[in-house]
Coordinates of C-alpha atoms and ligand atoms in Angstrom, one line a residue:
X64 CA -15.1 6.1 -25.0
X65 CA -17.2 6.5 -21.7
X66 CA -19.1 9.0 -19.6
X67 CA -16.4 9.3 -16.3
X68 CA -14.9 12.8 -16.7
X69 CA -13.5 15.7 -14.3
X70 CA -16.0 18.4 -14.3
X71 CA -13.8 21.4 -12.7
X72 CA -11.9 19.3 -10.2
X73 CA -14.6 16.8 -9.6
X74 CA -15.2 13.5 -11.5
X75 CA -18.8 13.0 -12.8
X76 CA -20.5 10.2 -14.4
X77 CA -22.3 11.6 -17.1
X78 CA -23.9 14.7 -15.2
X79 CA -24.1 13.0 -11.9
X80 CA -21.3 13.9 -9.1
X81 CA -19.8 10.9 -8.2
X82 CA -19.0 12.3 -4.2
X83 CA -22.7 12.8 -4.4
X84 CA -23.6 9.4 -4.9
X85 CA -20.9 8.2 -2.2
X86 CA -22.2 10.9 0.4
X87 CA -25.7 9.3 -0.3
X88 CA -25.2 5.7 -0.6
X89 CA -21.8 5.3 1.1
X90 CA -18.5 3.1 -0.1
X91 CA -17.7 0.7 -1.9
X92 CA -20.6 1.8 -4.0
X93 CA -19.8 0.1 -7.8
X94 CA -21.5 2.9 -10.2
X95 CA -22.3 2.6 -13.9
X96 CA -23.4 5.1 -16.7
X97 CA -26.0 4.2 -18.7
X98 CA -25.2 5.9 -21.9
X99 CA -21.6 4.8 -21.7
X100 CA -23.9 1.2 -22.3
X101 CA -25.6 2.7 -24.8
X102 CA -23.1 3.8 -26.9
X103 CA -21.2 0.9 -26.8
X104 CA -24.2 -1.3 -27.4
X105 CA -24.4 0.9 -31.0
X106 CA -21.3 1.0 -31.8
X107 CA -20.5 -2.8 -31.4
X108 CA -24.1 -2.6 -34.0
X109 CA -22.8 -0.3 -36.6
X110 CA -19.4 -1.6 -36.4
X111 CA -21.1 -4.9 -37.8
X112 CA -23.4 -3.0 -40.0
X113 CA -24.5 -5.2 -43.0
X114 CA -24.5 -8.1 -41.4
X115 CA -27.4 -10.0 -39.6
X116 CA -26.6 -9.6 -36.4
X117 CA -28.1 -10.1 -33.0
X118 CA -25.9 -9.2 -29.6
X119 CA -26.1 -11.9 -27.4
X120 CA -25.1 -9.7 -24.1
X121 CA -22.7 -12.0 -21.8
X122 CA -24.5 -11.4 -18.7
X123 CA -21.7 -13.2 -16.3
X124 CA -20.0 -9.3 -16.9
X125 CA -22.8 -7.7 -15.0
X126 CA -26.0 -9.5 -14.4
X127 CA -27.7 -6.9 -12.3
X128 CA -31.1 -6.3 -13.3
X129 CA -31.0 -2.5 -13.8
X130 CA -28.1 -3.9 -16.4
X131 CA -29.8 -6.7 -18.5
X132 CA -33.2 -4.5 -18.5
X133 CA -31.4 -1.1 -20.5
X134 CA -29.5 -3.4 -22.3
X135 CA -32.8 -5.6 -23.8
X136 CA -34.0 -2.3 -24.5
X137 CA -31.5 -1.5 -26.4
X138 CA -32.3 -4.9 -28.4
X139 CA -29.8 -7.4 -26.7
X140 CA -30.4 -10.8 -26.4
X141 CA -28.3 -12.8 -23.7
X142 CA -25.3 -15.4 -23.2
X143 CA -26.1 -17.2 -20.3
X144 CA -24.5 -19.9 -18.1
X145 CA -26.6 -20.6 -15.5
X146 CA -30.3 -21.1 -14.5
X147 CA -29.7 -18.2 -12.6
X148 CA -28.7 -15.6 -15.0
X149 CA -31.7 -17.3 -17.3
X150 CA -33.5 -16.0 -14.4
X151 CA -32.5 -13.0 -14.0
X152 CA -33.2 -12.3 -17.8
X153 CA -36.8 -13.0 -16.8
X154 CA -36.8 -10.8 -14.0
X155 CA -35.2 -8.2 -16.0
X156 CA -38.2 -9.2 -18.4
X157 CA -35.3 -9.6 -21.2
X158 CA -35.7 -11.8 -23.7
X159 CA -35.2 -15.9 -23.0
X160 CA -36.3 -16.7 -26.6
X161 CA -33.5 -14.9 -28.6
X162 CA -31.0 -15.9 -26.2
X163 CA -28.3 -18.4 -26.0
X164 CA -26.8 -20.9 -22.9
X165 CA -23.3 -21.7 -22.9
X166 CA -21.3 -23.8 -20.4
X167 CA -19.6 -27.0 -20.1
X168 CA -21.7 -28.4 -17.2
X169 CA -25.6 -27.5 -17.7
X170 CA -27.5 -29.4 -15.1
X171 CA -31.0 -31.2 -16.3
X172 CA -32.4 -28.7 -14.1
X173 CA -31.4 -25.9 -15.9
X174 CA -31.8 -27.6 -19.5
X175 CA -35.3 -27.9 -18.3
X176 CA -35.9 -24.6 -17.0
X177 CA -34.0 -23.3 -20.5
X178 CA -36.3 -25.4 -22.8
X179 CA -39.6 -24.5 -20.9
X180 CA -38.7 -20.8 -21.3
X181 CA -37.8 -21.6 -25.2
X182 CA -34.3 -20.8 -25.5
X183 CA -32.7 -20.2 -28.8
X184 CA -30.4 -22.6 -28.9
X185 CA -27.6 -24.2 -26.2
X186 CA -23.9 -24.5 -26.9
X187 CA -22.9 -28.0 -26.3
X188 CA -19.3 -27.8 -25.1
X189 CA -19.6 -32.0 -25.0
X190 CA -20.7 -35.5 -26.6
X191 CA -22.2 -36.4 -22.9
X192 CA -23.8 -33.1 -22.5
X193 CA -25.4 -33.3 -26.0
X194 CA -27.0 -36.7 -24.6
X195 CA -28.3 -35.0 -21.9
X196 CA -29.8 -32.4 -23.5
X197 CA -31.5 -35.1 -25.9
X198 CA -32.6 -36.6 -22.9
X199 CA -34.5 -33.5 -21.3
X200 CA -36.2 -32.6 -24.6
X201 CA -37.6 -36.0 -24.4
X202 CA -39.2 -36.1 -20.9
X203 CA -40.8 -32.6 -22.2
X204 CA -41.7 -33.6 -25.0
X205 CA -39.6 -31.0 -27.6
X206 CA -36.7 -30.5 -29.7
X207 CA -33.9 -28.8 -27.8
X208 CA -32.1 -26.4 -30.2
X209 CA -28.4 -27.0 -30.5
X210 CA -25.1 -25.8 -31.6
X211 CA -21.6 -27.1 -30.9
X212 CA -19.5 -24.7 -29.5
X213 CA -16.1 -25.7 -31.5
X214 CA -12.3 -25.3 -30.4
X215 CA -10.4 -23.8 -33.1
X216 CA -7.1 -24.1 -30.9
X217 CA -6.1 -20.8 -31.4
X218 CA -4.3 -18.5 -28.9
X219 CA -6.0 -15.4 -28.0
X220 CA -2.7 -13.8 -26.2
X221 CA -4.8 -12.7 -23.2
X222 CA -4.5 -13.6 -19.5
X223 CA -4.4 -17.6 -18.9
X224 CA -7.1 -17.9 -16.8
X225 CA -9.1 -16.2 -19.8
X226 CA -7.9 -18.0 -22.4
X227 CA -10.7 -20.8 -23.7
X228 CA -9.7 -21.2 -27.4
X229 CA -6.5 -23.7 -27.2
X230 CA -6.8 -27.1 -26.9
X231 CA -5.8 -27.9 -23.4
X232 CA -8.8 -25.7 -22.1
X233 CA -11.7 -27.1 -21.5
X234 CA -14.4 -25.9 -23.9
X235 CA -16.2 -27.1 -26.7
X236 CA -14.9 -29.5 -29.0
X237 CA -11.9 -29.4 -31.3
X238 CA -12.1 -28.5 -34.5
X239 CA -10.8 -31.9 -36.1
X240 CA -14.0 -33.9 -34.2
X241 CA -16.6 -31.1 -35.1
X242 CA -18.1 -32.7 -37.9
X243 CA -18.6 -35.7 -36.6
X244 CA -19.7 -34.3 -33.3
X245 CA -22.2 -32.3 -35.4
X246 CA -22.9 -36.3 -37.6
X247 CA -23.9 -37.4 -33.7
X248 CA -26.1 -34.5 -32.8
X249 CA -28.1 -35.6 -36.2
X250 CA -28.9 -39.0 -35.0
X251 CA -30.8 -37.5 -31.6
X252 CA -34.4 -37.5 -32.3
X253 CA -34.9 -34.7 -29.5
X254 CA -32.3 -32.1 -30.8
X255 CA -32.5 -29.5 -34.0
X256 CA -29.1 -28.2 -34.8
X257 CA -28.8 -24.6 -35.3
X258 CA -25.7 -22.8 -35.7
X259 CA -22.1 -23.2 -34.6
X260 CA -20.4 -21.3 -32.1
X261 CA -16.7 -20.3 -31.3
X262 CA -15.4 -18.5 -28.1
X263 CA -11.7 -18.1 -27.8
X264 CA -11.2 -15.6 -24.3
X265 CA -12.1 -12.6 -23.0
X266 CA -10.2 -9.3 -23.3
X267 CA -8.5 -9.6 -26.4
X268 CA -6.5 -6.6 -27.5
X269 CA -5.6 -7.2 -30.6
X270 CA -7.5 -8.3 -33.8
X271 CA -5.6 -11.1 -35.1
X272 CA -6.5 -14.3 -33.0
X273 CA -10.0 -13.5 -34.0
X274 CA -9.4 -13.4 -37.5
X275 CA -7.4 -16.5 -37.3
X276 CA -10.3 -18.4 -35.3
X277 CA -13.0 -17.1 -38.0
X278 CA -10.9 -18.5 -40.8
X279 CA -11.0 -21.7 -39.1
X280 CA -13.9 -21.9 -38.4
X281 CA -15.5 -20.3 -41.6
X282 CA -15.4 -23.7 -44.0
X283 CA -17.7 -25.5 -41.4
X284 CA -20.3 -22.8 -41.3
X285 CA -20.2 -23.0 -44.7
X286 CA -20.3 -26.8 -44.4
X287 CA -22.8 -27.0 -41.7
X288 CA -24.9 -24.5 -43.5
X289 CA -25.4 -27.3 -46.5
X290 CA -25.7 -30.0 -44.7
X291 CA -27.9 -29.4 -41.8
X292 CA -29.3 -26.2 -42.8
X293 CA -28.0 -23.5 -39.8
X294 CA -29.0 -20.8 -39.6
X295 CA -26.5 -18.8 -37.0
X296 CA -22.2 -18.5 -36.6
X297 CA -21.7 -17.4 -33.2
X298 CA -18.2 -16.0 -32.7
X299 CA -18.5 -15.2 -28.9
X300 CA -17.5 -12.5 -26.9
X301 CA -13.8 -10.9 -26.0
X302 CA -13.1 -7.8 -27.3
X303 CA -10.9 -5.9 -25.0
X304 CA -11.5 -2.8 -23.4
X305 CA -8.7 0.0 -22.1
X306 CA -7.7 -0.7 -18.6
X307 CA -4.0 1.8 -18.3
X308 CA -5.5 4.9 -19.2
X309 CA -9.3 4.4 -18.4
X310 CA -9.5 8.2 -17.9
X311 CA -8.4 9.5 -20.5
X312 CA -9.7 7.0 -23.0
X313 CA -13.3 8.8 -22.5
X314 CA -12.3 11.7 -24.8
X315 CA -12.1 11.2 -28.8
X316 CA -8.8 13.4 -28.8
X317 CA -6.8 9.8 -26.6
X318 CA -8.1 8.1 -29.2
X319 CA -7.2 10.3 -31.8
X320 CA -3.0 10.5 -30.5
X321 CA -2.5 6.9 -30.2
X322 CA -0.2 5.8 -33.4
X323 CA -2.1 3.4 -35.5
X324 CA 0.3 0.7 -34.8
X325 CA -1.0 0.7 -31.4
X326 CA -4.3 1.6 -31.7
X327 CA -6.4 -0.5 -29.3
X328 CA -8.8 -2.4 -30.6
X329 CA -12.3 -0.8 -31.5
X330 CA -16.0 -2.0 -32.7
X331 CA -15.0 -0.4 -35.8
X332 CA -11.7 -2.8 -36.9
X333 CA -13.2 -5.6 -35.3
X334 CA -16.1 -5.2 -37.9
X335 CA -13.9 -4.0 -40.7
X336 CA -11.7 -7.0 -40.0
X337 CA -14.6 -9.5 -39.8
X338 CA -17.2 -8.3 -42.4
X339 CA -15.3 -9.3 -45.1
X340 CA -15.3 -13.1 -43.6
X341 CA -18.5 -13.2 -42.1
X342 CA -20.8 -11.9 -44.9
X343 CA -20.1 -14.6 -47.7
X344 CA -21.5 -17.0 -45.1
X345 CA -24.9 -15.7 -45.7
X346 CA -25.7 -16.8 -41.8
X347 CA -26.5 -14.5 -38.6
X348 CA -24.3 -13.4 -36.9
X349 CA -24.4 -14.3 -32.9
X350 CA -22.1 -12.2 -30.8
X351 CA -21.7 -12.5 -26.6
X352 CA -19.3 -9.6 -25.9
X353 CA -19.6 -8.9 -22.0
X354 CA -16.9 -7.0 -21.3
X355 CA -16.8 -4.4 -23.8
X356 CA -20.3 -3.6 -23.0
X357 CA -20.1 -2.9 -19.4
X358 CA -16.2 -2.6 -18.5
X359 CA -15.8 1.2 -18.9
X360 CA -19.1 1.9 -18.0
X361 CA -18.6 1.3 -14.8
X362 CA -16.4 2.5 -11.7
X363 CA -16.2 1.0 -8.4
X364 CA -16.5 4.3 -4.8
X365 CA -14.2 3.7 -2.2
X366 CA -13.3 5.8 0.5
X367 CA -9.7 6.3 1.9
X368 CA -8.8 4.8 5.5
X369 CA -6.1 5.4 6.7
X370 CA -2.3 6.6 4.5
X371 CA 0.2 4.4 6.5
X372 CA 3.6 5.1 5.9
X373 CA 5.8 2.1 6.7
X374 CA 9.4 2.0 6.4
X375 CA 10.0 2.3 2.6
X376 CA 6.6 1.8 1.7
X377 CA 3.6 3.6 2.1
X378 CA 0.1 1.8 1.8
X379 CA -3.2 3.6 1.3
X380 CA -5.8 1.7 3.1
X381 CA -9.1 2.1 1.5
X382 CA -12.9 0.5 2.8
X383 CA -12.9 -1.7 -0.9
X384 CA -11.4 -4.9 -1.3
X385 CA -10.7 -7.6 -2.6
X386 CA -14.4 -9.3 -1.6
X387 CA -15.7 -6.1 -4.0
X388 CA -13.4 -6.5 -6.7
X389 CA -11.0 -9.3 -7.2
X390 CA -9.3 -8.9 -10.6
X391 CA -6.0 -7.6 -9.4
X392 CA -5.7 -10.1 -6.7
X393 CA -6.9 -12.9 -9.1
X394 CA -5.2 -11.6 -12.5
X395 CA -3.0 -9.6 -11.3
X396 CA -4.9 -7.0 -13.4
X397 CA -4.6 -3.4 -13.4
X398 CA -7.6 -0.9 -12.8
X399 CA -7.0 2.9 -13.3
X400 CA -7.6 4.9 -9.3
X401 CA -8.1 8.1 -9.3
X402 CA -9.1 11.0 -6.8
X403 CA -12.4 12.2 -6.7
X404 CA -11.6 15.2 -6.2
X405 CA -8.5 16.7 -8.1
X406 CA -6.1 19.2 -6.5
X407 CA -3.3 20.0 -8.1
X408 CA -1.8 21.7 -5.2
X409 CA -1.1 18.4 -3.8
X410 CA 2.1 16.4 -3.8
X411 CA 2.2 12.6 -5.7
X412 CA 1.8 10.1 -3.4
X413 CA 3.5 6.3 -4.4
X414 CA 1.9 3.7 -2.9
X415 CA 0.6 0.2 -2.5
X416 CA -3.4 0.3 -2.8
X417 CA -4.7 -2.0 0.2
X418 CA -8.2 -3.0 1.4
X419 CA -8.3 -3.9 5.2
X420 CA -8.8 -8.4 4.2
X421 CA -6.6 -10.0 6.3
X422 CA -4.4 -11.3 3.8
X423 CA -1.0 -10.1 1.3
X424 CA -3.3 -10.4 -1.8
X425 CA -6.0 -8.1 -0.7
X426 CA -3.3 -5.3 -3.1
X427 CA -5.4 -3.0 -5.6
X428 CA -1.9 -2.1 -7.0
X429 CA 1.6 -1.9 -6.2
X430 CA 3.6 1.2 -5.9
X431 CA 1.1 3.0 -7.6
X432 CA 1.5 6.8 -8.4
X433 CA -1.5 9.0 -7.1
X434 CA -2.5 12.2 -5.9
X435 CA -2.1 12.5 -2.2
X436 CA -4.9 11.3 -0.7
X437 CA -5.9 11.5 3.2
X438 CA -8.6 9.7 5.4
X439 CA -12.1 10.0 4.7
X440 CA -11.1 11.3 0.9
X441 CA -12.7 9.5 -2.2
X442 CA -11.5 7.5 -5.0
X443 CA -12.6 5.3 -7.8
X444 CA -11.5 2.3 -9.6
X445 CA -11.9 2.8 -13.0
X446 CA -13.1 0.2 -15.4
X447 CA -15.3 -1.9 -13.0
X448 CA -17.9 -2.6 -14.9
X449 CA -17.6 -5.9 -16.1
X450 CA -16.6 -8.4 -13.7
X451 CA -16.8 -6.5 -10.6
X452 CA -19.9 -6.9 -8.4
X453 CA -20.3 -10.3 -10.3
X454 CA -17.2 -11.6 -8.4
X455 CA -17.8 -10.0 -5.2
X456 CA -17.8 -12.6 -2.3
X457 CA -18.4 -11.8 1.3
X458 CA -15.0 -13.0 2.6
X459 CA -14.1 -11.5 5.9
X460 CA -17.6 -11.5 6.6
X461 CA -17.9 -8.1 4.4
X462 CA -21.7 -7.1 2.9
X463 CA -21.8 -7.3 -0.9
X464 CA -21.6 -3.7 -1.5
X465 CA -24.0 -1.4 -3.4
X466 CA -24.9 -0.4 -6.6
X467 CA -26.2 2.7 -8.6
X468 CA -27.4 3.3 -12.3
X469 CA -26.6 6.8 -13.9
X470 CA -28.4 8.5 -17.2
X471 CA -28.0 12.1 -17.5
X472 CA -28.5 14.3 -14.5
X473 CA -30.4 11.1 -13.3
X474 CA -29.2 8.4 -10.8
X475 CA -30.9 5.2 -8.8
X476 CA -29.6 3.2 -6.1
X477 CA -30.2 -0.2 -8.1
X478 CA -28.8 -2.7 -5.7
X479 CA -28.7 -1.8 -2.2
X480 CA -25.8 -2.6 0.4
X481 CA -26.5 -5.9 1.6
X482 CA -27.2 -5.8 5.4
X483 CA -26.0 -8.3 8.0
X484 CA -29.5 -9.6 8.6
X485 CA -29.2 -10.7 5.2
X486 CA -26.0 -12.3 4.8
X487 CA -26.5 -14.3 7.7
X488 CA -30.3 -15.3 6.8
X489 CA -29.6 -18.7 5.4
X490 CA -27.5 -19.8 8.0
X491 CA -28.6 -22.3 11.3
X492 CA -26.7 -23.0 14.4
X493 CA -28.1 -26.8 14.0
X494 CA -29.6 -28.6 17.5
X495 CA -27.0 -30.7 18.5
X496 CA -25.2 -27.4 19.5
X497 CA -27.6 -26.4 21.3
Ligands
LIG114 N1 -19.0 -16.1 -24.4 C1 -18.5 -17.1 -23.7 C2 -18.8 -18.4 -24.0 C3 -17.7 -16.8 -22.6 O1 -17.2 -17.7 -21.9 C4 -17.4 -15.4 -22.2 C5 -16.6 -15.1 -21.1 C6 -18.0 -14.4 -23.0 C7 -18.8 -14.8 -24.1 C8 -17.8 -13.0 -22.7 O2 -16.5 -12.5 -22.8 P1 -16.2 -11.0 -22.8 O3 -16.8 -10.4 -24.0 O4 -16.7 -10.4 -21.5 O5 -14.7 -11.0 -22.8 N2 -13.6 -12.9 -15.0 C9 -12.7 -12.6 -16.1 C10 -13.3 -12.8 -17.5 C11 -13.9 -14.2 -17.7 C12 -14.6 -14.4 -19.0 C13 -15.3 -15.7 -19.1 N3 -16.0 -15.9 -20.3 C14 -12.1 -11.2 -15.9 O6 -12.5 -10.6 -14.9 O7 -11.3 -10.8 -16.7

């Protein structure tokens, strides 16, 4: 469910007209709805209701500031994986000290910068790493609080490059070397084990691989729980959100017509699948979902080029590309486009999806059906909210484009189109050029 909807034969975000934010701000403008945050953010809550359970929001989905701040509002903690997001959290003024950091190669700098701003606990992904985290706590003088992020080698039937739970990927450690791992960590004098924490990929559509990773991983909570007292069970992020019919999953009544041996995935089965496992535990619950969060709250503006029919094929050209969004060219992925305005008087229109990058990948879609669209007419990419101006890059010399926060009738430009002073700021013709 989301806040994108036609309102007569114009799509909105919540209240707001989304060719009223383009005319405004320009394209590619990414554009995310608030409440849409919201009422994910409570439903992923009362979905889990019963349990002892604090969201650890995955802020590599969408670290921008206006993001992180509504969402520690709402009572989120974060995930983080760099000294960068940590910082953004403190920018956002979110809070550091129920927050986690994840990642398999956490420089001292950053274990510094984590422990000086009292993080809750890292998630050691490695035997060297716990070492230097040891080492860090010592030069400050602390105990770093530690959990091992464990393996369960479990196959989370998602995209490869999302995939982290098997055991040829490279994080955490496998379930069969946990224990001892956990027998190591005890011997530190600068660490304090926590908790225990599981991650196995991102958009997940169906409930089963994390069922199967819980039950792994349940008996060494329980274990851990004895022995060395922890206090937390993390069991990450991934839920999946609906990319095909983005659209139309905003109103209850799609939800309502898909058969229930279909039926995507929801915050409601996910709990109702994983109370039952979780609560005997007696631990709190950690969980990092980015994704389901952010993904359908947001939309990415782009503005039509040029329609160039070639022999056989006919390619819209629109100012967005792959620099602005990247999952289809990286995971082949599909994101929903539709016409900001709707006309039903107009013809379909098949065609490949192109931004103007000088390369074959720069391809939205493929022989996509759409309403005709000419120059200077607006579309959106739906579903752009997680893992869309995260990934932007600048190739071709592109500006990373804007961004805009929507509640109600209300909506602010909260990152502005970066200008070419800006992107070129850092950089030095050096003197021996000269
Ligand atoms: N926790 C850990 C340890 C993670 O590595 C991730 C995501 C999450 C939580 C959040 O997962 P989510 O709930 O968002 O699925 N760029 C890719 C997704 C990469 C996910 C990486 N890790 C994409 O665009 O599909």
């Amino acid at each position: 469910m989301h806040h994108f909807h036609y309102a007569g034969p114009d799509l909105h975000c919540e209240s707001v007209d989304l060719a009223a934010v383009a005319k405004l701000y320009g394209t590619p403008t990414y554009v995310y709805s608030a409440t849409t945050i919201a009422d994910n953010y409570r439903r992923l809550q009362q979905g889990l209701a019963g349990l002892d359970v604090q969201l650890c929001y995955a802020a590599k989905a969408n670290s921008n500031l206006a993001v992180l701040k509504h969402l520690s509002n709402l009572g989120a903690a974060f995930d983080l994986v760099s000294g960068g997001e940590l910082r953004r959290v403190l920018a956002a003024g979110g809070n550091v000290r129920q927050s986690v950091f994840a990642g398999v190669g956490k420089t001292e700098a950053e274990i510094k910068l984590a422990l000086q701003n009292e993080i809750f606990a890292f998630h050691v992904e490695s035997e060297p790493e716990m070492a230097r985290i040891n080492h860090v706590a010592g030069t400050l003088g602390v105990k770093a609080p530690i959990s091992i992020r464990v393996n369960p080698d479990v196959d989370a039937k998602t995209h490869a490059k999302v995939t982290t739970g098997k055991s040829d990927n490279k994080f955490g450690i496998p379930l069969k070397y946990a224990a001892a791992a956990y027998e190591a960590a005890a011997k530190y004098p600068n660490l304090a084990i926590k908790g225990v924490q599981m991650h196995i990929g991102s958009q997940l559509t169906s409930i089963e691989p994390f069922v199967e990773a819980v039950q792994k991983l349940a008996p060494l909570a329980a274990d851990l729980k004895a022995r060395f007292g922890i206090s937390y069970f993390s069991i990450g992020g991934g839920m999946g959100i609906i990319y095909r019919d983005a659209l139309a999953s905003g109103q209850a009544a799609w939800w309502e017509s898909q058969p229930a041996e279909t039926r995507p995935l929801t915050p409601e089965s996910y709990g109702a699948a994983l109370k039952p496992l979780l609560q005997p535990l007696g631990l709190k619950i950690l969980l990092e979902h980015g994704r389901f969060l952010v993904g359908n709250a947001g939309v990415l503006l782009a503005r039509v080029e040029h329609l160039k029919r070639g022999a056989g094929k006919n390619f819209l050209i629109v100012d967005a590309a792959m620099n602005d969004l990247v999952r289809p060219a990286m995971y082949d992925s599909y994101h929903e486009i539709v016409p900001l305005h709707r006309d039903s008087s107009r013809r379909a229109l098949v065609a490949d999806v192109v931004g103007p990058i000088c390369e074959s990948g720069d391809c939205f879609a493929k022989d996509r059906q759409l309403q005709e669209v000419g120059e200077g007419e607006l579309i959106a990419f739906m579903s752009a909210g997680a893992y869309g101006h995260v990934m932007a890059s600048r190739y071709n010399s592109r500006p990373l484009a804007a961004e805009v926060l929507v509640q109600g009738s209300s909506f602010e430009l909260v990152n502005t189109r970066e200008t070419f002073e800006h992107m070129i700021a850092g950089e030095r013709v050096p003197a021996f050029l000269k």
